Amino acid sequence: MTDSDAFRLRVIHEGWNTFGIATLRLPDGRIVDRALEHHGEAAGVLPYDAERRCVLLVRQERVGPLYWGDPDPLPEVPSGGLDGKAADVTAIEEAFEEAGVELVELELVVQAYAMPSVSSERIWLYLAPYTSAARTGAGGGLAQEGERMVVEEVSLRDLARLMSEGNLRDMKTLVLAQALHLRRPDLFTAGPVDPSPEMVRGRRPINRSGHPSVTR
């Protein structure tokens, strides 16, 4: 972040999140103040199995829904903060930590602002194919970070139903599910798929070598 005549930030709290008041100079010369939250950049990925026609999602308790009295964990794509790493590397690592799947190919869907009116967060969103043989880890997240995720394989038939009924309520997950539907509509036709959800707890990822390839 760089202060300029058009943007100046007065920090009022700095920790894992930074909160402040940004003073903006608008194109017509007016000066206005806006609240700003900053916690860095992130990446998320939707792993999909084209042969079995299913996706991998995770569920965990989230403070936002709980604030509104919504206790049921939302189905989400694996995701996490960049912490100084490249977005594609982060997506690969988070998929293994959270969903226990080793990904090789990534297809970039978008680099977008999650909530530009109040937050600086930028998030890279990817699609990634996988096979059942790539599920080599337990997933579940990192216990030492308080993560305890449920990992689910969801059929594309059920994913389409969740979208159409308005029940895919995490925004990044909805964007990626719609992107997959637009880019690979053939996968959403009827097929012999019956993935079974499973509940697993977090472990540390195994060491892996190599770098993901990204299709843009």
XYZ file of N, CA, C and O in Angstrom:
864
model
N 0.849 -1.185 0.000
C 0.000 0.000 0.000
C 0.889 1.241 0.000
O 1.840 1.333 0.758
N 0.571 2.190 -0.870
C 1.344 3.418 -0.969
C 0.432 4.619 -0.817
O -0.570 4.736 -1.533
N 0.752 5.486 0.136
C -0.010 6.719 0.271
C 0.241 7.614 -0.933
O 1.332 7.641 -1.499
N -0.792 8.351 -1.310
C -0.677 9.306 -2.406
C -1.663 10.426 -2.145
O -2.391 10.423 -1.141
N -1.728 11.396 -3.056
C -2.706 12.474 -2.891
C -4.135 11.941 -2.986
O -5.058 12.531 -2.441
N -4.315 10.808 -3.679
C -5.660 10.263 -3.873
C -6.053 9.263 -2.798
O -7.232 8.931 -2.667
N -5.068 8.770 -2.015
C -5.368 7.720 -1.026
C -4.403 7.830 0.131
O -3.186 7.727 -0.050
N -4.947 8.031 1.327
C -4.126 8.015 2.537
C -4.849 7.177 3.589
O -6.071 7.245 3.723
N -4.075 6.372 4.343
C -4.670 5.471 5.319
C -4.181 5.805 6.724
O -2.979 5.889 6.974
N -5.132 5.960 7.637
C -4.823 6.128 9.056
C -5.168 4.821 9.752
O -6.339 4.445 9.856
N -4.145 4.105 10.224
C -4.340 2.802 10.842
C -4.859 2.980 12.267
O -4.299 3.743 13.057
N -5.934 2.254 12.611
C -6.470 2.318 13.968
C -6.299 1.001 14.712
O -6.459 0.941 15.925
N -5.984 -0.072 13.995
C -5.668 -1.362 14.618
C -4.824 -2.154 13.643
O -5.103 -2.201 12.450
N -3.778 -2.808 14.186
C -2.915 -3.628 13.333
C -2.625 -4.943 14.035
O -2.100 -4.962 15.140
N -3.006 -6.049 13.430
C -2.767 -7.392 13.935
C -2.805 -8.337 12.765
O -2.184 -8.072 11.739
N -3.515 -9.494 12.925
C -3.702 -10.357 11.757
C -4.449 -9.589 10.684
O -4.164 -9.706 9.493
N -5.421 -8.788 11.104
C -6.099 -7.839 10.226
C -5.619 -6.436 10.556
O -5.310 -6.128 11.697
N -5.583 -5.588 9.543
C -5.353 -4.165 9.753
C -6.655 -3.426 9.472
O -7.300 -3.662 8.443
N -7.058 -2.562 10.408
C -8.253 -1.757 10.220
C -7.830 -0.292 10.217
O -6.965 0.119 10.995
N -8.445 0.465 9.342
C -8.091 1.873 9.276
C -9.164 2.708 8.609
O -10.191 2.197 8.158
N -8.909 3.999 8.562
C -9.773 4.936 7.854
C -8.980 5.488 6.678
O -7.915 6.087 6.851
N -9.490 5.232 5.496
C -8.843 5.714 4.276
C -9.459 7.042 3.871
O -10.686 7.187 3.834
N -8.613 8.007 3.581
C -9.070 9.297 3.072
C -8.838 9.324 1.571
O -7.699 9.168 1.103
N -9.915 9.467 0.812
C -9.856 9.416 -0.641
C -10.119 10.794 -1.239
O -10.988 11.531 -0.767
N -9.384 11.119 -2.294
C -9.695 12.309 -3.085
C -10.392 11.830 -4.355
O -9.803 11.116 -5.176
N -11.657 12.176 -4.516
C -12.435 11.746 -5.661
C -12.072 12.555 -6.906
O -11.473 13.631 -6.808
N -12.422 12.042 -8.085
C -12.075 12.759 -9.321
C -12.597 14.189 -9.387
O -11.990 15.047 -10.048
N -13.732 14.477 -8.699
C -14.263 15.848 -8.728
C -13.643 16.739 -7.659
O -14.063 17.884 -7.480
N -12.633 16.190 -6.914
C -11.929 16.977 -5.926
C -12.437 16.827 -4.503
O -11.784 17.292 -3.553
N -13.589 16.205 -4.311
C -14.111 16.026 -2.955
C -13.248 15.054 -2.160
O -12.654 14.135 -2.717
N -13.198 15.260 -0.837
C -12.462 14.398 0.082
C -13.470 13.615 0.916
O -14.374 14.210 1.528
N -13.315 12.292 0.935
C -14.232 11.456 1.715
C -13.419 10.439 2.511
O -12.295 10.078 2.128
N -13.978 9.992 3.621
C -13.367 8.944 4.437
C -14.117 7.633 4.244
O -15.357 7.612 4.150
N -13.363 6.526 4.202
C -13.944 5.199 4.057
C -13.231 4.234 5.003
O -11.998 4.287 5.146
N -13.994 3.343 5.639
C -13.390 2.294 6.465
C -12.710 1.276 5.553
O -13.203 0.971 4.464
N -11.577 0.731 6.020
C -10.833 -0.260 5.238
C -10.336 -1.375 6.154
O -9.799 -1.119 7.235
N -10.523 -2.607 5.703
C -9.939 -3.789 6.361
C -8.950 -4.419 5.402
O -9.222 -4.571 4.211
N -7.770 -4.789 5.927
C -6.731 -5.402 5.087
C -6.174 -6.635 5.781
O -5.807 -6.584 6.960
N -6.149 -7.772 5.081
C -5.492 -8.964 5.623
C -4.737 -9.728 4.540
O -4.432 -10.896 4.701
N -4.443 -9.056 3.438
C -3.603 -9.680 2.422
C -4.410 -10.309 1.293
O -5.587 -10.026 1.091
N -3.734 -11.211 0.574
C -4.299 -11.831 -0.612
C -4.528 -13.316 -0.363
O -3.988 -13.887 0.579
N -5.330 -13.943 -1.234
C -5.711 -15.335 -1.009
C -5.860 -16.056 -2.339
O -5.862 -15.445 -3.417
N -6.004 -17.369 -2.245
C -6.261 -18.207 -3.420
C -7.227 -19.303 -3.039
O -7.226 -19.794 -1.906
N -8.076 -19.681 -3.984
C -9.015 -20.781 -3.786
C -9.075 -21.638 -5.032
O -8.824 -21.154 -6.141
N -9.420 -22.911 -4.860
C -9.433 -23.828 -6.007
C -10.579 -24.817 -5.864
O -10.869 -25.305 -4.766
N -11.237 -25.100 -6.988
C -12.289 -26.117 -7.034
C -11.738 -27.353 -7.738
O -11.600 -27.369 -8.955
N -11.401 -28.413 -6.996
C -10.951 -29.657 -7.624
C -12.161 -30.433 -8.161
O -13.151 -30.613 -7.458
N -12.055 -30.893 -9.422
C -13.157 -31.655 -10.010
C -12.621 -32.918 -10.676
O -11.547 -32.929 -11.271
N -13.387 -33.984 -10.540
C -13.053 -35.279 -11.133
C -13.960 -35.458 -12.348
O -15.165 -35.686 -12.216
N -13.376 -35.340 -13.543
C -14.168 -35.398 -14.770
C -14.706 -36.796 -15.035
O -15.788 -36.946 -15.616
N -13.966 -37.807 -14.611
C -14.409 -39.172 -14.869
C -15.593 -39.550 -13.986
O -16.590 -40.107 -14.454
N -15.482 -39.247 -12.682
C -16.556 -39.596 -11.755
C -17.571 -38.467 -11.586
O -18.561 -38.612 -10.889
N -17.293 -37.309 -12.224
C -18.201 -36.171 -12.230
C -18.588 -35.731 -10.815
O -19.748 -35.767 -10.401
N -17.562 -35.295 -10.106
C -17.781 -34.804 -8.752
C -16.728 -33.750 -8.435
O -15.761 -33.564 -9.179
N -16.939 -33.033 -7.329
C -15.991 -32.019 -6.873
C -15.670 -32.281 -5.407
O -16.401 -32.992 -4.713
N -14.571 -31.699 -4.960
C -14.185 -31.776 -3.553
C -14.469 -30.442 -2.873
O -13.985 -29.393 -3.323
N -15.236 -30.486 -1.803
C -15.537 -29.305 -1.001
C -15.234 -29.591 0.462
O -15.107 -30.755 0.858
N -15.104 -28.531 1.241
C -14.856 -28.682 2.676
C -15.870 -27.853 3.441
O -16.451 -26.894 2.919
N -16.081 -28.232 4.700
C -16.956 -27.474 5.592
C -16.233 -27.218 6.910
O -15.524 -28.095 7.407
N -16.423 -26.039 7.474
C -15.904 -25.728 8.801
C -16.697 -24.552 9.368
O -17.376 -23.830 8.638
N -16.608 -24.362 10.678
C -17.292 -23.242 11.308
C -16.661 -21.930 10.839
O -15.435 -21.806 10.787
N -17.503 -20.964 10.517
C -17.048 -19.658 10.057
C -17.707 -18.570 10.896
O -18.903 -18.606 11.179
N -16.913 -17.575 11.276
C -17.403 -16.542 12.183
C -18.464 -15.662 11.528
O -19.390 -15.194 12.197
N -18.368 -15.439 10.217
C -19.352 -14.583 9.548
C -20.768 -15.120 9.636
O -21.687 -14.424 10.113
N -21.011 -16.358 9.182
C -22.362 -16.921 9.319
C -22.822 -17.009 10.774
O -24.006 -16.793 11.068
N -21.886 -17.338 11.696
C -22.265 -17.439 13.100
C -22.740 -16.089 13.645
O -23.619 -16.026 14.510
N -22.156 -15.001 13.146
C -22.597 -13.666 13.562
C -24.083 -13.470 13.277
O -24.800 -12.823 14.054
N -24.556 -14.033 12.160
C -25.955 -13.888 11.769
C -26.820 -15.026 12.312
O -27.984 -15.167 11.913
N -26.275 -15.837 13.215
C -27.045 -16.920 13.790
C -27.245 -18.082 12.844
O -28.223 -18.827 12.962
N -26.304 -18.247 11.893
C -26.383 -19.316 10.893
C -25.340 -20.366 11.265
O -24.172 -20.248 10.889
N -25.701 -21.410 12.007
C -24.715 -22.309 12.591
C -24.182 -23.393 11.656
O -23.166 -24.005 11.947
N -24.874 -23.652 10.542
C -24.465 -24.762 9.679
C -23.251 -24.380 8.844
O -23.286 -23.381 8.109
N -22.152 -25.150 8.927
C -20.969 -24.858 8.111
C -21.297 -24.892 6.616
O -22.010 -25.781 6.142
N -20.806 -23.912 5.888
C -21.083 -23.807 4.461
C -20.133 -24.705 3.660
O -18.959 -24.830 4.005
N -20.600 -25.303 2.569
C -19.675 -25.986 1.661
C -18.808 -24.951 0.940
O -19.326 -23.978 0.396
N -17.482 -25.165 0.983
C -16.548 -24.209 0.399
C -15.466 -24.937 -0.381
O -15.161 -26.100 -0.128
N -14.833 -24.207 -1.303
C -13.636 -24.721 -1.960
C -12.449 -24.546 -1.013
O -12.452 -23.654 -0.157
N -11.419 -25.381 -1.115
C -10.198 -25.153 -0.345
C -9.602 -23.782 -0.695
O -9.549 -23.399 -1.869
N -9.147 -23.070 0.317
C -8.622 -21.723 0.082
C -7.759 -21.311 1.259
O -7.817 -21.899 2.334
N -6.964 -20.263 1.047
C -6.131 -19.750 2.121
C -5.326 -18.543 1.687
O -5.247 -18.221 0.494
N -4.731 -17.864 2.669
C -3.925 -16.680 2.391
C -2.610 -17.019 1.712
O -2.044 -18.097 1.918
N -2.114 -16.079 0.905
C -0.862 -16.315 0.169
C 0.347 -16.332 1.090
O 1.295 -17.085 0.846
N 0.371 -15.487 2.103
C 1.503 -15.441 3.039
C 2.838 -15.326 2.316
O 3.814 -16.000 2.652
N 2.871 -14.492 1.292
C 4.104 -14.251 0.558
C 4.398 -15.236 -0.554
O 5.387 -15.070 -1.278
N 3.577 -16.259 -0.715
C 3.786 -17.256 -1.770
C 3.005 -16.867 -3.024
O 2.117 -16.029 -2.992
N 3.329 -17.546 -4.131
C 2.578 -17.353 -5.365
C 1.169 -17.919 -5.197
O 0.944 -18.866 -4.433
N 0.221 -17.352 -5.919
C -1.166 -17.780 -5.785
C -1.356 -19.232 -6.183
O -2.084 -19.978 -5.518
N -0.718 -19.673 -7.267
C -0.899 -21.059 -7.714
C -0.301 -22.042 -6.710
O -0.881 -23.102 -6.435
N 0.835 -21.703 -6.134
C 1.448 -22.564 -5.117
C 0.537 -22.667 -3.897
O 0.335 -23.749 -3.330
N -0.031 -21.529 -3.480
C -0.939 -21.533 -2.335
C -2.156 -22.411 -2.606
O -2.585 -23.184 -1.735
N -2.724 -22.325 -3.794
C -3.899 -23.135 -4.123
C -3.582 -24.623 -4.034
O -4.367 -25.411 -3.499
N -2.421 -25.011 -4.536
C -1.985 -26.413 -4.474
C -1.845 -26.861 -3.012
O -2.313 -27.935 -2.618
N -1.188 -26.044 -2.209
C -0.943 -26.410 -0.813
C -2.246 -26.483 -0.015
O -2.439 -27.402 0.790
N -3.125 -25.517 -0.220
C -4.377 -25.511 0.526
C -5.258 -26.703 0.133
O -5.951 -27.272 0.987
N -5.238 -27.089 -1.131
C -6.028 -28.248 -1.561
C -5.571 -29.509 -0.844
O -6.395 -30.357 -0.465
N -4.256 -29.629 -0.616
C -3.771 -30.819 0.075
C -4.045 -30.741 1.573
O -4.497 -31.713 2.177
N -3.771 -29.583 2.169
C -4.001 -29.436 3.607
C -5.467 -29.627 3.971
O -5.795 -30.297 4.961
N -6.350 -29.057 3.184
C -7.764 -29.034 3.550
C -8.548 -30.216 2.986
O -9.449 -30.733 3.649
N -8.237 -30.629 1.741
C -9.025 -31.679 1.097
C -8.246 -32.965 0.868
O -8.827 -33.952 0.417
N -6.938 -32.971 1.150
C -6.150 -34.183 1.012
C -5.915 -34.623 -0.417
O -5.662 -35.802 -0.679
N -5.969 -33.675 -1.370
C -5.814 -34.025 -2.780
C -4.588 -33.332 -3.363
O -4.324 -32.161 -3.080
N -3.816 -34.071 -4.150
C -2.646 -33.525 -4.834
C -3.058 -33.058 -6.226
O -3.463 -33.870 -7.067
N -2.921 -31.765 -6.476
C -3.274 -31.178 -7.762
C -2.019 -30.870 -8.562
O -0.979 -30.541 -7.993
N -2.140 -30.964 -9.864
C -1.011 -30.697 -10.757
C -1.331 -29.542 -11.699
O -0.557 -28.608 -11.834
N -2.471 -29.590 -12.359
C -2.863 -28.551 -13.313
C -3.864 -27.598 -12.683
O -4.811 -28.032 -12.027
N -3.648 -26.311 -12.913
C -4.590 -25.294 -12.469
C -5.040 -24.472 -13.664
O -4.242 -24.155 -14.544
N -6.309 -24.116 -13.666
C -6.854 -23.235 -14.695
C -7.373 -21.978 -14.004
O -8.320 -22.041 -13.221
N -6.731 -20.852 -14.291
C -7.125 -19.606 -13.644
C -8.485 -19.142 -14.167
O -8.692 -19.036 -15.375
N -9.392 -18.872 -13.256
C -10.699 -18.341 -13.617
C -10.702 -16.823 -13.527
O -11.100 -16.123 -14.451
N -10.213 -16.284 -12.396
C -10.229 -14.835 -12.209
C -9.354 -14.464 -11.020
O -9.160 -15.265 -10.107
N -8.808 -13.262 -11.082
C -8.232 -12.627 -9.899
C -9.144 -11.465 -9.580
O -9.307 -10.553 -10.385
N -9.814 -11.524 -8.419
C -10.901 -10.592 -8.151
C -10.794 -10.019 -6.745
O -10.095 -10.554 -5.882
N -11.532 -8.925 -6.535
C -11.651 -8.328 -5.202
C -12.851 -8.943 -4.501
O -13.967 -8.949 -5.032
N -12.628 -9.466 -3.294
C -13.681 -10.176 -2.585
C -14.803 -9.241 -2.120
O -15.982 -9.577 -2.213
N -14.451 -8.061 -1.606
C -15.444 -7.102 -1.113
C -14.838 -5.700 -1.224
O -14.398 -5.111 -0.231
N -14.789 -5.144 -2.438
C -14.004 -3.923 -2.682
C -14.492 -2.682 -1.965
O -13.743 -1.710 -1.852
N -15.715 -2.684 -1.459
C -16.209 -1.490 -0.774
C -15.559 -1.273 0.577
O -15.511 -0.142 1.081
N -15.032 -2.351 1.191
C -14.512 -2.217 2.549
C -13.220 -2.985 2.790
O -12.521 -2.763 3.775
N -12.844 -3.893 1.877
C -11.663 -4.730 2.084
C -10.719 -4.657 0.895
O -11.154 -4.518 -0.256
N -9.423 -4.780 1.184
C -8.412 -4.797 0.122
C -8.151 -6.198 -0.417
O -7.354 -6.359 -1.338
N -8.809 -7.226 0.133
C -8.477 -8.603 -0.234
C -8.649 -8.855 -1.724
O -9.687 -8.566 -2.314
N -7.576 -9.425 -2.327
C -7.643 -9.933 -3.691
C -7.519 -11.451 -3.612
O -6.732 -11.975 -2.836
N -8.313 -12.149 -4.423
C -8.289 -13.602 -4.383
C -8.187 -14.163 -5.797
O -8.870 -13.707 -6.708
N -7.279 -15.116 -5.946
C -7.108 -15.840 -7.209
C -7.945 -17.117 -7.131
O -7.816 -17.895 -6.172
N -8.781 -17.352 -8.135
C -9.661 -18.512 -8.138
C -9.328 -19.431 -9.314
O -9.201 -18.970 -10.457
N -9.215 -20.730 -9.013
C -8.788 -21.714 -10.002
C -9.753 -22.899 -10.066
O -10.400 -23.247 -9.076
N -9.779 -23.535 -11.224
C -10.331 -24.870 -11.395
C -9.170 -25.836 -11.544
O -8.117 -25.469 -12.076
N -9.337 -27.077 -11.078
C -8.246 -28.048 -11.168
C -8.808 -29.458 -11.270
O -9.599 -29.872 -10.409
N -8.408 -30.217 -12.290
C -8.842 -31.614 -12.372
C -8.086 -32.484 -11.381
O -6.946 -32.193 -11.016
N -8.743 -33.549 -10.926
C -8.084 -34.540 -10.081
C -8.694 -35.898 -10.364
O -9.743 -36.005 -11.024
N -8.054 -36.949 -9.891
C -8.598 -38.300 -9.971
C -8.625 -38.892 -8.565
O -8.011 -38.346 -7.643
N -9.302 -40.005 -8.416
C -9.365 -40.634 -7.098
C -7.978 -41.013 -6.595
O -7.724 -41.007 -5.389
N -7.042 -41.323 -7.522
C -5.682 -41.685 -7.124
C -4.929 -40.511 -6.509
O -3.945 -40.710 -5.794
N -5.390 -39.281 -6.776
C -4.713 -38.092 -6.248
C -5.111 -37.772 -4.815
O -4.527 -36.887 -4.189
N -6.069 -38.512 -4.269
C -6.488 -38.271 -2.882
C -5.579 -39.072 -1.950
O -5.949 -40.120 -1.428
N -4.408 -38.532 -1.723
C -3.372 -39.246 -0.970
C -3.257 -38.797 0.475
O -2.511 -39.389 1.251
N -3.954 -37.745 0.866
C -3.856 -37.233 2.232
C -5.186 -37.298 2.950
O -6.233 -37.590 2.366
N -5.133 -37.014 4.254
C -6.349 -37.016 5.063
C -7.142 -35.729 4.893
O -8.358 -35.710 5.007
N -6.445 -34.609 4.628
C -7.133 -33.327 4.588
C -7.594 -32.914 5.971
O -7.077 -33.360 6.992
N -8.566 -32.029 6.017
C -9.112 -31.587 7.298
C -8.517 -30.305 7.838
O -8.981 -29.784 8.844
N -7.465 -29.777 7.206
C -6.836 -28.554 7.689
C -5.758 -28.825 8.719
O -5.371 -29.972 8.958
N -5.244 -27.754 9.323
C -4.169 -27.843 10.304
C -4.738 -27.696 11.712
O -5.292 -26.655 12.072
N -4.589 -28.741 12.496
C -5.158 -28.741 13.848
C -4.570 -27.632 14.702
O -5.273 -27.024 15.520
N -3.268 -27.331 14.532
C -2.636 -26.308 15.351
C -3.143 -24.903 15.027
O -2.910 -23.965 15.787
N -3.845 -24.759 13.915
C -4.457 -23.478 13.573
C -5.956 -23.473 13.888
O -6.685 -22.579 13.465
N -6.395 -24.498 14.619
C -7.790 -24.559 15.020
C -8.727 -25.023 13.935
O -9.954 -24.861 14.055
N -8.172 -25.602 12.865
C -9.013 -26.070 11.762
C -9.460 -27.513 12.008
O -8.672 -28.356 12.429
N -10.718 -27.767 11.722
C -11.270 -29.112 11.830
C -12.351 -29.238 10.769
O -13.532 -29.051 11.022
N -11.923 -29.546 9.578
C -12.809 -29.501 8.427
C -13.377 -30.873 8.088
O -12.738 -31.900 8.294
N -14.571 -30.842 7.545
C -15.191 -32.017 6.950
C -14.931 -31.949 5.447
O -15.146 -30.911 4.821
N -14.440 -33.037 4.881
C -14.170 -33.115 3.441
C -15.288 -33.897 2.779
O -15.656 -34.975 3.242
N -15.824 -33.365 1.684
C -16.934 -34.006 0.985
C -16.668 -34.094 -0.511
O -16.176 -33.131 -1.108
N -16.978 -35.231 -1.089
C -17.093 -35.320 -2.538
C -18.563 -35.127 -2.882
O -19.430 -35.844 -2.388
N -18.830 -34.136 -3.728
C -20.195 -33.786 -4.099
C -20.361 -34.018 -5.594
O -19.548 -33.533 -6.397
N -21.369 -34.745 -5.987
C -21.597 -34.985 -7.408
C -21.922 -33.668 -8.103
O -22.499 -32.745 -7.507
N -21.576 -33.573 -9.370
C -21.886 -32.368 -10.123
C -23.397 -32.186 -10.259
O -23.887 -31.060 -10.357
N -24.128 -33.259 -10.247
C -25.586 -33.186 -10.254
C -26.073 -32.458 -9.005
O -26.930 -31.567 -9.074
N -25.509 -32.813 -7.849
C -25.897 -32.144 -6.603
C -25.365 -30.718 -6.548
O -26.012 -29.827 -5.989
N -24.181 -30.489 -7.122
C -23.626 -29.134 -7.153
C -24.535 -28.217 -7.960
O -24.812 -27.091 -7.543
N -25.017 -28.697 -9.105
C -25.931 -27.899 -9.925
C -27.231 -27.613 -9.171
O -27.787 -26.509 -9.262
N -27.707 -28.604 -8.419
C -28.927 -28.402 -7.644
C -28.711 -27.351 -6.560
O -29.573 -26.483 -6.340
N -27.564 -27.411 -5.862
C -27.265 -26.408 -4.846
C -27.241 -25.007 -5.445
O -27.749 -24.051 -4.839
N -26.649 -24.875 -6.630
C -26.622 -23.570 -7.290
C -28.018 -23.095 -7.641
O -28.394 -21.954 -7.364
N -28.806 -23.954 -8.269
C -30.125 -23.550 -8.749
C -31.077 -23.227 -7.610
O -31.971 -22.389 -7.760
N -30.881 -23.868 -6.454
C -31.758 -23.630 -5.314
C -31.262 -22.507 -4.403
O -31.879 -22.203 -3.383
N -30.136 -21.889 -4.758
C -29.601 -20.801 -3.943
C -28.963 -21.259 -2.655
O -28.888 -20.488 -1.684
N -28.490 -22.501 -2.629
C -27.917 -23.058 -1.399
C -26.402 -23.190 -1.432
O -25.825 -23.780 -0.516
N -25.758 -22.647 -2.464
C -24.299 -22.576 -2.485
C -23.949 -21.148 -2.097
O -23.837 -20.268 -2.937
N -23.757 -20.915 -0.798
C -23.827 -19.566 -0.242
C -22.473 -18.933 0.045
O -22.412 -17.779 0.483
N -21.385 -19.659 -0.184
C -20.061 -19.055 -0.117
C -19.739 -18.498 -1.505
O -19.786 -19.227 -2.503
N -19.390 -17.204 -1.580
C -19.307 -16.534 -2.878
C -18.215 -17.105 -3.781
O -18.431 -17.330 -4.976
N -17.029 -17.345 -3.231
C -15.949 -17.860 -4.079
C -16.291 -19.240 -4.628
O -15.946 -19.583 -5.771
N -16.994 -20.040 -3.829
C -17.394 -21.369 -4.254
C -18.456 -21.285 -5.346
O -18.418 -22.029 -6.335
N -19.393 -20.362 -5.201
C -20.416 -20.168 -6.214
C -19.801 -19.714 -7.533
O -20.176 -20.210 -8.610
N -18.842 -18.790 -7.480
C -18.175 -18.318 -8.699
C -17.491 -19.475 -9.418
O -17.613 -19.639 -10.646
N -16.770 -20.310 -8.669
C -16.040 -21.408 -9.295
C -16.981 -22.497 -9.805
O -16.728 -23.089 -10.860
N -18.053 -22.773 -9.081
C -19.021 -23.765 -9.556
C -19.669 -23.295 -10.852
O -19.844 -24.085 -11.802
N -20.010 -22.032 -10.932
C -20.600 -21.503 -12.158
C -19.589 -21.494 -13.304
O -19.942 -21.766 -14.458
N -18.327 -21.198 -12.968
C -17.296 -21.218 -14.001
C -17.115 -22.620 -14.577
O -16.974 -22.803 -15.792
N -17.118 -23.624 -13.686
C -17.000 -25.002 -14.161
C -18.192 -25.366 -15.035
O -18.035 -26.023 -16.079
N -19.379 -24.950 -14.647
C -20.579 -25.244 -15.427
C -20.516 -24.597 -16.804
O -20.941 -25.197 -17.809
N -19.977 -23.374 -16.878
C -19.864 -22.676 -18.159
C -18.779 -23.277 -19.053
O -18.953 -23.399 -20.268
N -17.669 -23.661 -18.444
C -16.529 -24.147 -19.230
C -16.624 -25.629 -19.572
O -16.084 -26.075 -20.568
N -17.288 -26.401 -18.702
C -17.413 -27.835 -18.930
C -18.856 -28.294 -18.747
O -19.162 -29.104 -17.873
N -19.781 -27.781 -19.560
C -21.183 -28.180 -19.392
C -21.397 -29.671 -19.621
O -22.359 -30.247 -19.108
N -20.499 -30.304 -20.392
C -20.628 -31.740 -20.664
C -20.559 -32.576 -19.391
O -21.131 -33.667 -19.326
N -19.867 -32.069 -18.373
C -19.715 -32.839 -17.139
C -20.985 -32.863 -16.301
O -21.115 -33.689 -15.399
N -21.900 -31.954 -16.584
C -23.098 -31.845 -15.758
C -24.269 -32.655 -16.308
O -25.361 -32.607 -15.763
N -24.055 -33.380 -17.400
C -25.098 -34.268 -17.885
C -25.155 -35.506 -17.005
O -24.221 -35.798 -16.249
N -26.239 -36.241 -17.107
C -26.415 -37.409 -16.246
C -25.287 -38.405 -16.468
O -24.878 -38.661 -17.588
N -24.780 -38.967 -15.383
C -23.697 -39.943 -15.472
C -23.681 -40.857 -14.267
O -24.309 -40.565 -13.249
N -22.955 -41.956 -14.353
C -22.925 -42.950 -13.264
C -22.011 -42.528 -12.131
O -20.949 -43.098 -11.916
N -22.416 -41.507 -11.391
C -21.580 -40.968 -10.328
C -22.300 -41.100 -8.996
O -23.455 -40.745 -8.867
N -21.622 -41.616 -8.017
C -22.199 -41.708 -6.671
C -21.101 -41.532 -5.640
O -20.759 -42.440 -4.899
N -20.476 -40.314 -5.589
C -19.431 -40.091 -4.595
C -20.012 -40.109 -3.197
O -21.133 -39.664 -2.970
N -19.250 -40.619 -2.276
C -19.728 -40.699 -0.894
C -18.982 -39.696 -0.033
O -17.758 -39.711 0.028
N -19.703 -38.773 0.644
C -19.034 -37.823 1.546
C -18.318 -38.563 2.663
O -18.733 -39.620 3.098
N -17.205 -37.996 3.103
C -16.472 -38.591 4.202
C -15.994 -37.499 5.136
O -15.750 -36.379 4.729
N -15.879 -37.839 6.403
C -15.442 -36.876 7.410
C -14.037 -37.238 7.837
O -13.766 -38.364 8.237
N -13.124 -36.254 7.725
C -11.740 -36.492 8.110
C -11.235 -35.307 8.897
O -11.700 -34.188 8.722
N -10.272 -35.560 9.776
C -9.696 -34.485 10.575
C -8.335 -34.092 10.004
O -7.715 -34.833 9.265
N -7.894 -32.859 10.413
C -6.704 -32.294 9.807
C -5.421 -32.973 10.213
O -5.258 -33.433 11.327
N -4.489 -33.018 9.261
C -3.115 -33.434 9.489
C -2.205 -32.515 8.693
O -2.640 -31.842 7.770
N -0.922 -32.546 9.017
C 0.014 -31.787 8.215
C 0.180 -32.466 6.859
O 0.142 -33.677 6.764
N 0.399 -31.651 5.778
C 0.571 -32.262 4.475
C 1.908 -32.983 4.375
O 2.872 -32.628 5.035
N 1.955 -34.006 3.517
C 3.217 -34.665 3.245
C 4.067 -33.761 2.368
O 3.568 -32.842 1.723
N 5.375 -33.991 2.343
C 6.245 -33.204 1.488
C 6.034 -33.605 0.040
O 5.936 -34.763 -0.297
N 5.954 -32.616 -0.829
C 5.785 -32.873 -2.246
C 6.752 -31.995 -3.016
O 7.097 -30.913 -2.591
N 7.184 -32.440 -4.178
C 8.092 -31.667 -5.008
C 7.378 -31.257 -6.283
O 6.335 -31.789 -6.629
N 7.984 -30.328 -6.999
C 7.425 -29.910 -8.274
C 6.556 -28.676 -8.120
O 6.212 -28.249 -7.025
N 6.202 -28.097 -9.256
C 5.403 -26.882 -9.268
C 4.182 -27.090 -10.132
O 4.229 -27.816 -11.121
N 3.059 -26.461 -9.775
C 1.856 -26.612 -10.582
C 1.991 -25.914 -11.909
O 2.692 -24.915 -12.036
N 1.303 -26.443 -12.926
C 1.211 -25.741 -14.196
C -0.123 -25.030 -14.243
O -1.127 -25.559 -13.790
N -0.131 -23.816 -14.763
C -1.323 -22.992 -14.732
C -1.741 -22.658 -16.147
O -0.927 -22.203 -16.954
N -3.010 -22.911 -16.478
C -3.567 -22.529 -17.754
C -4.289 -21.209 -17.579
O -5.135 -21.080 -16.708
N -3.956 -20.242 -18.393
C -4.573 -18.915 -18.273
C -5.447 -18.633 -19.480
O -5.224 -19.130 -20.538
